[in-house]
XYZ file of C-alpha atoms in Angstrom:
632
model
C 8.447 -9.518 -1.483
C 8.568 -6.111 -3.647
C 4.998 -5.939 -5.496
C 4.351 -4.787 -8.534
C 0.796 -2.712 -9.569
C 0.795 -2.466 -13.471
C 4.153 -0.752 -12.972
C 6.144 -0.967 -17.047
C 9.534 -2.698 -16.585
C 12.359 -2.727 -18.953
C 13.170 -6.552 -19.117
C 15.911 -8.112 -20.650
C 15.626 -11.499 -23.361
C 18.673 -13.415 -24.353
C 17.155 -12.897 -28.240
C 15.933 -9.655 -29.343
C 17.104 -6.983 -26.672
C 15.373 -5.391 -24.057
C 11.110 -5.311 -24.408
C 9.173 -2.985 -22.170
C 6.676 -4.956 -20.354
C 3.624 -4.157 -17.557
C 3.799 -6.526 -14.920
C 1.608 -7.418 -12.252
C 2.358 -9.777 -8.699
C 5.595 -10.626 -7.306
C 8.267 -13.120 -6.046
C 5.858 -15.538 -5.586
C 3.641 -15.528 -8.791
C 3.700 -12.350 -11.523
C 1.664 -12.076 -14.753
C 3.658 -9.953 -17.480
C 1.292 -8.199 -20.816
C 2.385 -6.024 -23.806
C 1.834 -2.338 -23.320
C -1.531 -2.962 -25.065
C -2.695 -5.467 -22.652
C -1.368 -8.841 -24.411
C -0.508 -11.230 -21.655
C 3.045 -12.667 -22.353
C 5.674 -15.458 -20.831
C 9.352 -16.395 -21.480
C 9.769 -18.606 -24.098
C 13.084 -20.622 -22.805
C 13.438 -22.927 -26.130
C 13.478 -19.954 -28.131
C 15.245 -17.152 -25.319
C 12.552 -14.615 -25.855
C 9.226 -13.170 -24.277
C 6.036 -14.539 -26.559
C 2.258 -14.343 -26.716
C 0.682 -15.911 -23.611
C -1.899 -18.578 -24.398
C -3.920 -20.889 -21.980
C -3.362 -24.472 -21.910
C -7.025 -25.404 -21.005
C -9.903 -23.530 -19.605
C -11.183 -23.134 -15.864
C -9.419 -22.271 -12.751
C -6.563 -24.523 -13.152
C -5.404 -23.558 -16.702
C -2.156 -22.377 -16.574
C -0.260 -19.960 -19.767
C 1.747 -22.130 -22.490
C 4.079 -20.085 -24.936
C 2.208 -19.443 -28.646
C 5.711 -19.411 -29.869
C 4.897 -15.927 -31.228
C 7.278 -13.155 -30.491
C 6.012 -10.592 -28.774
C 7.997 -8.560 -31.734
C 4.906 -9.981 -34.310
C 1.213 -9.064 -34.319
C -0.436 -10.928 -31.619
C -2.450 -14.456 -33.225
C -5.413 -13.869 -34.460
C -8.663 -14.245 -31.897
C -6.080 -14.204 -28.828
C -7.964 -11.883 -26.397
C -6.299 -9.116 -24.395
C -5.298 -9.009 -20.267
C -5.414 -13.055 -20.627
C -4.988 -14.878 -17.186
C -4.264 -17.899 -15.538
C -6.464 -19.604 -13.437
C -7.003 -18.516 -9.854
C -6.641 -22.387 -8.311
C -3.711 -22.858 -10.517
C -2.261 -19.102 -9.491
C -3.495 -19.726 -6.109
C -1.548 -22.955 -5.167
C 1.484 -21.458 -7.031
C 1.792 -18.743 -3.756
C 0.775 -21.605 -1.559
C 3.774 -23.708 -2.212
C 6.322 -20.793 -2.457
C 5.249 -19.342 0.511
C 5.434 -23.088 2.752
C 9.198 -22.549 1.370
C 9.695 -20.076 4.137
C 8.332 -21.841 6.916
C 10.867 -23.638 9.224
C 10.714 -27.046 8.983
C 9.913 -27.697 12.115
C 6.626 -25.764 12.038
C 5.440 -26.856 8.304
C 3.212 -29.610 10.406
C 1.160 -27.390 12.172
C 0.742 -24.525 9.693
C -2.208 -24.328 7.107
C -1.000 -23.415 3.527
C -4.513 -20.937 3.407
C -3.305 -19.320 6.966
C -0.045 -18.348 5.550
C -1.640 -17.190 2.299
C -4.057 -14.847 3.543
C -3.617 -14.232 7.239
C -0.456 -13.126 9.377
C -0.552 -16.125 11.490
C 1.832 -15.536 14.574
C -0.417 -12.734 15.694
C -0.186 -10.409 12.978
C 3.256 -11.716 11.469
C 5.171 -14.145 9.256
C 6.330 -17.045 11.134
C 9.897 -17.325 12.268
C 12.225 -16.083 14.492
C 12.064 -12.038 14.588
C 15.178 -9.975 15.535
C 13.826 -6.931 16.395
C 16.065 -5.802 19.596
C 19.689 -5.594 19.938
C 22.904 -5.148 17.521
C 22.206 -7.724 14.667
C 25.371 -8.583 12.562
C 23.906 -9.821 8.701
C 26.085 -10.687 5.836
C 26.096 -9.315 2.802
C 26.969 -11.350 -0.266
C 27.473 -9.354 -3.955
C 27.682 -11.681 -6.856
C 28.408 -11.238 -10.512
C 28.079 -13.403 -13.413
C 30.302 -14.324 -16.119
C 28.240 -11.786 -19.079
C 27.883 -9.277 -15.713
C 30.637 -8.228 -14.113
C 30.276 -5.308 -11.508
C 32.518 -2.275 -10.301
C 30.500 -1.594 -7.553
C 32.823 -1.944 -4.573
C 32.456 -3.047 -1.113
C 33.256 0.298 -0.053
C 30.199 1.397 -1.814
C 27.815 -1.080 -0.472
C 29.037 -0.807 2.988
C 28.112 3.326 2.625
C 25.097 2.101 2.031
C 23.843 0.009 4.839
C 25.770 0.248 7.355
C 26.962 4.512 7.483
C 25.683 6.782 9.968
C 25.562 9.793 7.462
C 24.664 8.039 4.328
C 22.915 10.645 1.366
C 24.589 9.396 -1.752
C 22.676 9.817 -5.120
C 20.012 10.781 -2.989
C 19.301 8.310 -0.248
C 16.898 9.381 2.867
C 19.978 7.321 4.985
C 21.761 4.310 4.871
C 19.367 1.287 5.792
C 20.961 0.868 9.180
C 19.419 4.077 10.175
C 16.275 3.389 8.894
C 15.697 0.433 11.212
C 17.325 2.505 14.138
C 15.083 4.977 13.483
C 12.192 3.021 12.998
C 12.768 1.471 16.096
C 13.963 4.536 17.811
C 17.254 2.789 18.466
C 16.024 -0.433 19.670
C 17.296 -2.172 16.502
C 20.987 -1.440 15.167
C 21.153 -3.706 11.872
C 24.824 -3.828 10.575
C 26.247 -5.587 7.510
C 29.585 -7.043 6.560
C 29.903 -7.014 2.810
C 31.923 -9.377 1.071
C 32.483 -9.717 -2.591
C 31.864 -9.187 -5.451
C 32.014 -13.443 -6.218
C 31.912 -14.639 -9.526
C 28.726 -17.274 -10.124
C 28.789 -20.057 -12.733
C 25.770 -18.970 -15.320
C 24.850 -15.760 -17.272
C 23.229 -13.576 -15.787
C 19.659 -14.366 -16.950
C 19.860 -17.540 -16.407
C 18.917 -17.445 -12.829
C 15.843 -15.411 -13.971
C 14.579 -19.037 -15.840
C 12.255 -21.382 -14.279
C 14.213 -24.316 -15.123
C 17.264 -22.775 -12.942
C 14.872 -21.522 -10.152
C 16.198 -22.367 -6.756
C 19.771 -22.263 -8.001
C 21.749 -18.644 -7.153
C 21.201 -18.448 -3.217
C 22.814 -22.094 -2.991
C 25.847 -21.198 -5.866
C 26.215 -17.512 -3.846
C 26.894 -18.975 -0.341
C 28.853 -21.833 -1.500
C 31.003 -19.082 -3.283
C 31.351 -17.423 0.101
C 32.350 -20.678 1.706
C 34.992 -20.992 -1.082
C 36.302 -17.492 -0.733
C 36.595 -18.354 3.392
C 33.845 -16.380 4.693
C 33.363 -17.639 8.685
C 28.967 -18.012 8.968
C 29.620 -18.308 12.859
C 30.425 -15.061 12.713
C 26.690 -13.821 12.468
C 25.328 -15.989 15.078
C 24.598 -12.825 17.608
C 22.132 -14.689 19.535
C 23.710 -17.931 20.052
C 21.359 -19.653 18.094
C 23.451 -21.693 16.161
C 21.516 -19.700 13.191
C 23.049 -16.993 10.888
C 20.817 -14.051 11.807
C 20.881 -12.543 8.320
C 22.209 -13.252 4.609
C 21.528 -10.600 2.299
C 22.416 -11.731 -1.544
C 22.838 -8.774 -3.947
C 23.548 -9.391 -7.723
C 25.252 -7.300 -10.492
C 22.889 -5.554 -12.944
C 19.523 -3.773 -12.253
C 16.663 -5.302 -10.789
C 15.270 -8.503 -13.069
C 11.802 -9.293 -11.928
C 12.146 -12.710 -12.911
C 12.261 -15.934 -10.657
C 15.393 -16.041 -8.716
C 16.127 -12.496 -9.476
C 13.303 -10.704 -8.298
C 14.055 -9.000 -5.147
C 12.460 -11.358 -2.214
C 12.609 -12.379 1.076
C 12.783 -16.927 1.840
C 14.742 -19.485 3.859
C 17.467 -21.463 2.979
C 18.395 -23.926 5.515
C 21.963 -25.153 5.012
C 24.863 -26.463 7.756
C 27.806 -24.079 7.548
C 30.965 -23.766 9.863
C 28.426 -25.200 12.721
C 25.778 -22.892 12.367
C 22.413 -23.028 10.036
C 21.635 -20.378 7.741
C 17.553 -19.848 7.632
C 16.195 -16.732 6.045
C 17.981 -14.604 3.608
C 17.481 -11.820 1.004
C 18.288 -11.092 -2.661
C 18.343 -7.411 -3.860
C 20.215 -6.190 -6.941
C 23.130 -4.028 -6.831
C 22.548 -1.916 -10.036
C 25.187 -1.035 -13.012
C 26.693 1.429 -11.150
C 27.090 2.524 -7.339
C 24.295 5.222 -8.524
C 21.766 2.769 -9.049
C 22.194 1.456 -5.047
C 19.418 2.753 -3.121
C 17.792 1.374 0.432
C 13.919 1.317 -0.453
C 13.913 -2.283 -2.021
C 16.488 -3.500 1.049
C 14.622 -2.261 4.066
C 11.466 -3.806 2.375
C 13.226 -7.345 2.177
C 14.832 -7.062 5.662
C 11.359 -6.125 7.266
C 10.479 -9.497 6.278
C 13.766 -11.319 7.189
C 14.351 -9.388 10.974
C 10.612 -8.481 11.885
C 8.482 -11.254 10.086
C 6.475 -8.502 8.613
C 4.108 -9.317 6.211
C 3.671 -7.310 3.195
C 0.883 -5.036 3.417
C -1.331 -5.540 -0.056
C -2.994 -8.250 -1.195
C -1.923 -10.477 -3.477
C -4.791 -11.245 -5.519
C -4.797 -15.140 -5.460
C -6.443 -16.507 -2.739
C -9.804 -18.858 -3.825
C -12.337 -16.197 -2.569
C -15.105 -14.834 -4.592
C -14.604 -11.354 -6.291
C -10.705 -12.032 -4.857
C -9.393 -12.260 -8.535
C -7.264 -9.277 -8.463
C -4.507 -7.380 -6.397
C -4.719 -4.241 -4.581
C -2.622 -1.965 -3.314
C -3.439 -2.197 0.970
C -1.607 0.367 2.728
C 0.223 1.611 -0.581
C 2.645 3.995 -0.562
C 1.808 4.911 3.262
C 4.062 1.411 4.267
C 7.588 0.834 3.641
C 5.657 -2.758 3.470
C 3.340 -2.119 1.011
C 4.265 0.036 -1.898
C 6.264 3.114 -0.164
C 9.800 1.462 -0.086
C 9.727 2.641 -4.243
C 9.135 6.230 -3.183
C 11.554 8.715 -4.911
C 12.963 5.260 -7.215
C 13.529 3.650 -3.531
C 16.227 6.398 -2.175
C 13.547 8.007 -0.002
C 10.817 5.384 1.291
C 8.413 5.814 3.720
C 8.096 4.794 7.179
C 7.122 1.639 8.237
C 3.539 2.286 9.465
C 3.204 2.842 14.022
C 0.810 -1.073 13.167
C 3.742 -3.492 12.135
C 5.480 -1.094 14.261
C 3.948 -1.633 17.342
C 3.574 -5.688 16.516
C 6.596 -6.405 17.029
C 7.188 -3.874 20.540
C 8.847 -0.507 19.254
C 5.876 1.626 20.620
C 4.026 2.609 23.948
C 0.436 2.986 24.180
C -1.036 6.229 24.390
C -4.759 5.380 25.213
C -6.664 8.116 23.086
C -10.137 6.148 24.471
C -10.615 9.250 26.814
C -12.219 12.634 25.786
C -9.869 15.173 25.078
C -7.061 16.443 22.917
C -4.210 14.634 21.758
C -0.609 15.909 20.364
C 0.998 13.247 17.301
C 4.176 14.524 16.243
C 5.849 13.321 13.058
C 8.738 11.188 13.280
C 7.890 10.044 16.647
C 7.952 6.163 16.002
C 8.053 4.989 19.225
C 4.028 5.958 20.384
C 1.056 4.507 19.206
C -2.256 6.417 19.521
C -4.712 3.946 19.679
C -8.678 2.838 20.347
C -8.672 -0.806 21.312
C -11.555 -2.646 20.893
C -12.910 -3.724 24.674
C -13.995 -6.906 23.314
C -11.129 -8.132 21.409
C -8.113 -5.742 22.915
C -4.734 -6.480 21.363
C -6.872 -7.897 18.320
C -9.306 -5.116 16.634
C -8.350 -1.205 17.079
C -8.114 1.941 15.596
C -4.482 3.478 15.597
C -3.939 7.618 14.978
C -0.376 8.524 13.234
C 0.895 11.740 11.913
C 1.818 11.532 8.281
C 2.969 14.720 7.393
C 4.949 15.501 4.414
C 8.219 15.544 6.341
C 11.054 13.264 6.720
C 10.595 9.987 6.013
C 7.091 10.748 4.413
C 8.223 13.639 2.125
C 6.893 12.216 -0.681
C 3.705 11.103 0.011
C 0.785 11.563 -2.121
C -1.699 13.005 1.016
C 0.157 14.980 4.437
C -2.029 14.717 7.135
C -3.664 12.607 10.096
C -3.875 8.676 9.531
C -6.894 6.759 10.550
C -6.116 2.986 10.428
C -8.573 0.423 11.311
C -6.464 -2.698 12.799
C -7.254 -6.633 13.100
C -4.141 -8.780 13.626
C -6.805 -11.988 12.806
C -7.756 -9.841 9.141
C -6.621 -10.928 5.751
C -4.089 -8.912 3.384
C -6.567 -10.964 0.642
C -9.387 -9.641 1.985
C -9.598 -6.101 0.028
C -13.757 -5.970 0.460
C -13.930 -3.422 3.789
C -16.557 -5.728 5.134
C -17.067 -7.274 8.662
C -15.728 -10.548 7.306
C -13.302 -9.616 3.994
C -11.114 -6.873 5.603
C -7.218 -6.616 5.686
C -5.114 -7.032 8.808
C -4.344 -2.871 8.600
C -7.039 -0.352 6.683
C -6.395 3.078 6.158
C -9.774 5.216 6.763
C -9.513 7.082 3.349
C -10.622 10.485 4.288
C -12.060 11.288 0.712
C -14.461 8.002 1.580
C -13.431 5.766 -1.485
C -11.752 2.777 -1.588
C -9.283 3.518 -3.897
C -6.436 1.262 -2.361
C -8.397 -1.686 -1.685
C -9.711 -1.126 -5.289
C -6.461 -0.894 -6.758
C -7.048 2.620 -8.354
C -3.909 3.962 -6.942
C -1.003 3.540 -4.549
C -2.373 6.921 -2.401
C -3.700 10.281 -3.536
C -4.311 13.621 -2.278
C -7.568 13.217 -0.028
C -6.337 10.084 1.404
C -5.429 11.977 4.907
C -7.254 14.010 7.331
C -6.477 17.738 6.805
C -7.600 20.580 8.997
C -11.240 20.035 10.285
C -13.278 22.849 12.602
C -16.166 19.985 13.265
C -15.883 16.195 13.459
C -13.954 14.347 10.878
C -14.423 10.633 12.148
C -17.401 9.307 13.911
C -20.021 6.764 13.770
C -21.516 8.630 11.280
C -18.733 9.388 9.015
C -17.958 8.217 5.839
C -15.672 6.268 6.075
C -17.426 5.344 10.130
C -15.037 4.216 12.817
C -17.669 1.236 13.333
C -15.895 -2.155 14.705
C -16.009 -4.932 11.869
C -18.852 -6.502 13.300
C -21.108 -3.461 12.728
C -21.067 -2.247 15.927
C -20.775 1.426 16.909
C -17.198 1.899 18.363
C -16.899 5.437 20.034
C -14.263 6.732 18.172
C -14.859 10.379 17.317
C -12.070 12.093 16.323
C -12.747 16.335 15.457
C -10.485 19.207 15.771
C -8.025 18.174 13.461
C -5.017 20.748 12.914
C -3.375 21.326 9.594
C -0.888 18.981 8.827
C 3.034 20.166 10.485
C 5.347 18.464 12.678
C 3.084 18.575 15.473
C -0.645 17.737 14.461
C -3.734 18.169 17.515
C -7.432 16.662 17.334
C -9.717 16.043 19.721
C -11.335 12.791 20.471
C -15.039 12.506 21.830
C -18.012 13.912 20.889
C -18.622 17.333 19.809
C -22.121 18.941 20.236
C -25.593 17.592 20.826
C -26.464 14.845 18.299
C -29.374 15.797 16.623
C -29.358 19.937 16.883
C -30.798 21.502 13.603
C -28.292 23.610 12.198
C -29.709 26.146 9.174
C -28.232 29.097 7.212
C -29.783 30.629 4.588
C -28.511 33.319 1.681
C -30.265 35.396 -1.016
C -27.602 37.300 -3.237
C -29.730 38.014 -6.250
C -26.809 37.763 -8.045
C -26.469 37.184 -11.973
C -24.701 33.711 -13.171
C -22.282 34.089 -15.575
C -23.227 32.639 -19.414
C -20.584 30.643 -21.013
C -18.338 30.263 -18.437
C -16.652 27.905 -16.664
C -16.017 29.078 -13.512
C -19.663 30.074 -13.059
C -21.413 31.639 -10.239
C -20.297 30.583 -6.403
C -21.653 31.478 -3.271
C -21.718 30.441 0.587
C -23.001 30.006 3.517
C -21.200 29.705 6.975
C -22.682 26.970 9.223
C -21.530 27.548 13.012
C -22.686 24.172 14.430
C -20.921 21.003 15.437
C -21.190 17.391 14.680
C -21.485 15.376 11.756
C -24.526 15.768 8.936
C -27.170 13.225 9.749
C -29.667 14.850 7.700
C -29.764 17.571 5.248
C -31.931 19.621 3.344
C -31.651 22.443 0.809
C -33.502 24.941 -0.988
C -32.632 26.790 -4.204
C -34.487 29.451 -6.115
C -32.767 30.132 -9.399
C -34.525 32.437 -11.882
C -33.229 31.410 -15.595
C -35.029 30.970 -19.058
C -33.770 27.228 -19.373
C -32.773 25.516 -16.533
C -31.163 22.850 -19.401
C -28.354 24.991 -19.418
C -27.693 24.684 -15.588
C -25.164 22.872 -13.273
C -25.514 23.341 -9.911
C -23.219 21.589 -7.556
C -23.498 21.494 -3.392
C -20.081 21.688 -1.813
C -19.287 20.744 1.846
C -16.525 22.306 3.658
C -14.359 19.637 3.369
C -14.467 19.848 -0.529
C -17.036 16.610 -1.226
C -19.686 17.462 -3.316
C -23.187 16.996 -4.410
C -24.272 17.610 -8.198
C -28.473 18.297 -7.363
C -29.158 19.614 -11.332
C -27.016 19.063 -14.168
C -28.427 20.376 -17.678
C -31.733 18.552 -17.359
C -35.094 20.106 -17.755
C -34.645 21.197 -21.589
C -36.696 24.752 -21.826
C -38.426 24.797 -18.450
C -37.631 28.137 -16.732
C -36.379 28.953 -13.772
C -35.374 25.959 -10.637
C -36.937 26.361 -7.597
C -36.475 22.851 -5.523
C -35.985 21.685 -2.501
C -34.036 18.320 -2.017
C -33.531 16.322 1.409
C -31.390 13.684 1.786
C -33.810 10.835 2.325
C -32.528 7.816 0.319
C -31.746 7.674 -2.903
C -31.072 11.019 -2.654
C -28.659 13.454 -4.489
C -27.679 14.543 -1.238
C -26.102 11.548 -0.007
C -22.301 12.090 -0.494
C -22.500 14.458 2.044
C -23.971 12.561 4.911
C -21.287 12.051 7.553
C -18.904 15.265 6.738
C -18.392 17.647 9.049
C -21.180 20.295 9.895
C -19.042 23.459 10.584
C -17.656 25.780 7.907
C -18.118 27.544 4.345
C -21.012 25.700 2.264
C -21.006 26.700 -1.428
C -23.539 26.409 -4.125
C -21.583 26.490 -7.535
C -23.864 27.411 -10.395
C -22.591 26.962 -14.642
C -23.933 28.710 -17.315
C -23.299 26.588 -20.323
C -24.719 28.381 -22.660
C -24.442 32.311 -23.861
C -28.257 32.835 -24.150
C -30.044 34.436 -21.345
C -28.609 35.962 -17.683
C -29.726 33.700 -14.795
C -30.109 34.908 -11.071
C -29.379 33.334 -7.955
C -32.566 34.859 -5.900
C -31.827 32.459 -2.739
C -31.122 29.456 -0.605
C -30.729 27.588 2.295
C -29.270 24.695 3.840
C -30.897 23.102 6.902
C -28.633 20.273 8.795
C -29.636 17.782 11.267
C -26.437 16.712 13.082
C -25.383 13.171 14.317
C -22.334 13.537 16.807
């Protein structure tokens, strides 16, 4: 399943041309709007996208075509970012995603399991190839409307060659999964076609034709003599892989949005089970291995995708998020650079299915992660609940595989293999399967705000960076205090250090103090900025500071309180009116003004930022002082 988070797609209708279109979801339910927030379906009678409107109210209602082209002012009264209802949405996924269970298994396995949870200990059911030379097939279709001159030649570059860059690629996908799995899993694919299918090419992106290309693709491969028993490598009596790519680019429309199922079917003695459908592109250009590697994750490893779908029955669960984002080839990172340069697969569905060694980072000391090395997992395990909740450590330097990542850096995750990929909340209950401590402290992933950003990962930290006391806290989900302290942290490189255990005396009272007499700037934006170096270790428990500004209206003042790892603190901004000169002292005693620094690090240059907004009268910093109470 490839997601989609308010991404604008060029989409094709059979009347009226292309339409540019945001969409939201994927395989297994999307929601399509206008660029100004109109929600829209496909119109089938009339072969064109139209205003969305719903059939009835509640959570079962369900969109019904206004017969409106999109093309035409929206009807009158017809509000914006319209949705369907989250039962009706909900048991949509449900049944779609009971299509991929083996048959044999659909007795035992709850629809709400499969929705929310990875049930077979952290992954999809199914068999999962993950060791050995696997031998998929490869099927490239066109359609009557869309032929293709992509060649087998170019398709086989593409997945199966050892030295594979074209138009850009990172490598071909075979040597993604070999290096993911530091040669443990050598994924090769014969590629037959192109084979003509019977219908247009949209046609197979209708919901009245849904279900219909994977059956019409391998029956063209039967008729063109391909031998299924061929990729049986395991003896099964099941084809191990069957990868379907189609002529055109990427429709994200029923059966022609790139996903991962099962198709059971009797061939040449063996059974096919789970296959793939990918485009091919309008030109060998277009063929990159981001969306592929994605797919196959599912079909070899039983990964599950890594963000949350947004449909589950759960209160405040009415939207998707983004989960690991861009920091997964399973979550969002498999679009990287247009997919020709996605990210790694992250060292958690890594290790689930047995590419990694523990390296037990429970013990104080200091620990070595080098990038690229994706066959060690640094982790914390949870005494209580080992194998089930821990905390796993990965370098994610900008490097390699993760050259385009928003943040470079050390990644925190926070691991349950019984947690929900619907459960975006953070809390001891509502929390996903794999959480990435955000270093800034926000929850911009689970939030949705963006796929990953610049503060996600820890950069270079003198004092402690993770503890207890943190923000984001290494707690276990239950509340409880876990140990983790990680400090130390080196700047991000191939080989990253930090320290694990706790660093100074919890509770030492750490002060500086400063008194520059210096004038603040009037009218100017960058202002007045000074510091003070605080030597001490730990985390801030408690903090206190004292200012003494002389200045004929403190109205005209801003003055912020920056921590060494850049968070901030605005104490006064412009309030006050004509009342001369600040002199306060602030602790951080809830509510306080304080409080977004609570947890950082203690160690390091502390700066008071002062702004002038007005051209009136010099002010003059006189003095102040910080005084910190430190937790570990």
């Amino acid at each position: 399943m490839s997601g989609i988070f308010g991404d604008t797609l060029t989409l094709t209708q059979e009347e009226g041309g292309d339409v540019q279109l945001v969409a939201f979801g994927d395989d297994k339910y999307a929601r399509y709007e206008t660029v100004d927030g109109y929600s829209v379906v496909y119109d089938e009678t009339r072969g064109c996208y139209c205003y969305a409107e719903a059939d009835s109210g509640g959570a079962g209602r369900r969109f019904v075509s206004s017969g409106r082209r999109i093309s035409d002012p929206p009807p009158e009264g017809l509000p914006r970012h319209l949705r369907e209802g989250q039962v009706y949405r909900r048991d949509v996924v449900k049944d779609r995603l009971m299509e991929m269970v083996p048959e044999e298994e659909r007795a035992g396995t709850d629809p709400d399991t499969l929705l929310t949870f990875g049930p077979e200990k952290g992954l999809l059911p199914g068999f999962a190839l993950t060791q050995g030379d696997i031998q998929g097939l490869t099927i490239l279709v066109d359609f009557p409307d869309t032929p293709t001159q992509v060649t087998v030649d170019d398709v086989s570059a593409l997945l199966n060659s050892p030295h594979f860059t074209a138009n850009g690629n990172s490598c071909s996908v075979k040597e993604f999964f070999r290096t993911m799995s530091t040669d443990r899993l050598r994924f090769t694919n014969t590629v037959v076609g192109p084979l003509r299918l019977s219908r247009p090419r949209l046609a197979y992106g209708l919901k009245a034709n849904r279900g219909k290309l994977v059956p019409e693709a391998l029956q063209a491969a039967i008729d063109a003599g391909v031998d299924f028993a061929r990729f049986d490598s395991l003896g099964r009596g099941v084809v191990d892989s069957i990868c379907i790519m189609y002529a055109g680019p990427t429709e994200f429309r029923e059966d022609l949005w790139p996903h991962n199922s099962r198709f059971p079917a009797q061939i040449d003695g063996v059974r096919t089970d789970f296959y793939t459908v990918t485009s091919i592109g309008d030109t060998a250009a277009d063929l990159s291995i981001g969306t592929f590697c994605h797919e196959s994750g599912h079909l070899l490893c039983r990964w599950p995708d890594l963000y949350d779908y947004g449909t589950a029955e759960r209160e405040g669960d009415d939207f998707s998020s983004a989960g690991l984002g861009t920091y997964c080839t399973m979550a969002a990172g498999n679009n990287l650079g247009d997919g020709f340069l996605p990210s790694a697969v992250c060292v958690y569905l890594r290790r689930l299915v047995g590419w990694t060694h523990d390296v037990d980072i429970s013990r104080p000391g200091v620990y070595e992660a080098r990038q690229g090395e994706y066959d060690k997992a640094l982790i914390y395990q949870n005494p209580q609940r080992r194998n089930v909740e821990y905390y796993l450590v990965e370098n994610r330097s900008r490097l390699g595989f993760d050259s385009l990542l928003t943040s470079s850096g050390l990644a925190v995750y926070h691991c349950d293999v019984k947690g929900s990929n619907e459960f975006q909340s953070g809390t001891r209950v509502n929390h996903y399967q794999c959480a990435l401590l955000q270093a800034d402290g926000h929850l911009d992933l689970e939030t949705n705000r963006n796929q990953g950003d610049g503060a996600d990962l820890y950069g270079p930290t003198l004092g402690t960076a993770v503890s207890h006391g943190s923000r984001p806290a290494s707690l276990w989900w239950d509340g409880t205090e876990s140990g983790l302290t990680i400090s130390g942290i080196s700047a991000p490189g191939e080989v990253l250090t930090f320290r694990t255990g706790e660093q100074g005396v919890a509770g030492t009272l750490v002060t500086g103090a400063s008194a520059p007499g210096a004038t603040i700037p009037e009218d100017d934006v960058g202002g007045l900025t000074d510091e003070i170096v605080l030597q001490g270790e730990g985390t801030v428990r408690d903090l206190a500071v004292t200012i003494d500004i002389e200045h004929p209206r403190i109205g005209d003042l801003r003055v912020v309180l920056m921590a060494p790892s850049g968070r901030r603190a605005v104490i006064h901004n412009r309030t006050g009116g004509d009342t001369k000169n600040l002199r306060v002292t602030l602790d951080s005693r809830p509510p306080s003004l304080l409080a977004p620094l609570i947890g950082d690090a203690v160690p390091g240059s502390w700066k008071l930022r002062i702004t002038d907004a007005v051209a009136s009268a010099a002010g003059v910093l006189q003095r102040w002082s910080l005084a910190v109470r430190t937790g570990t």
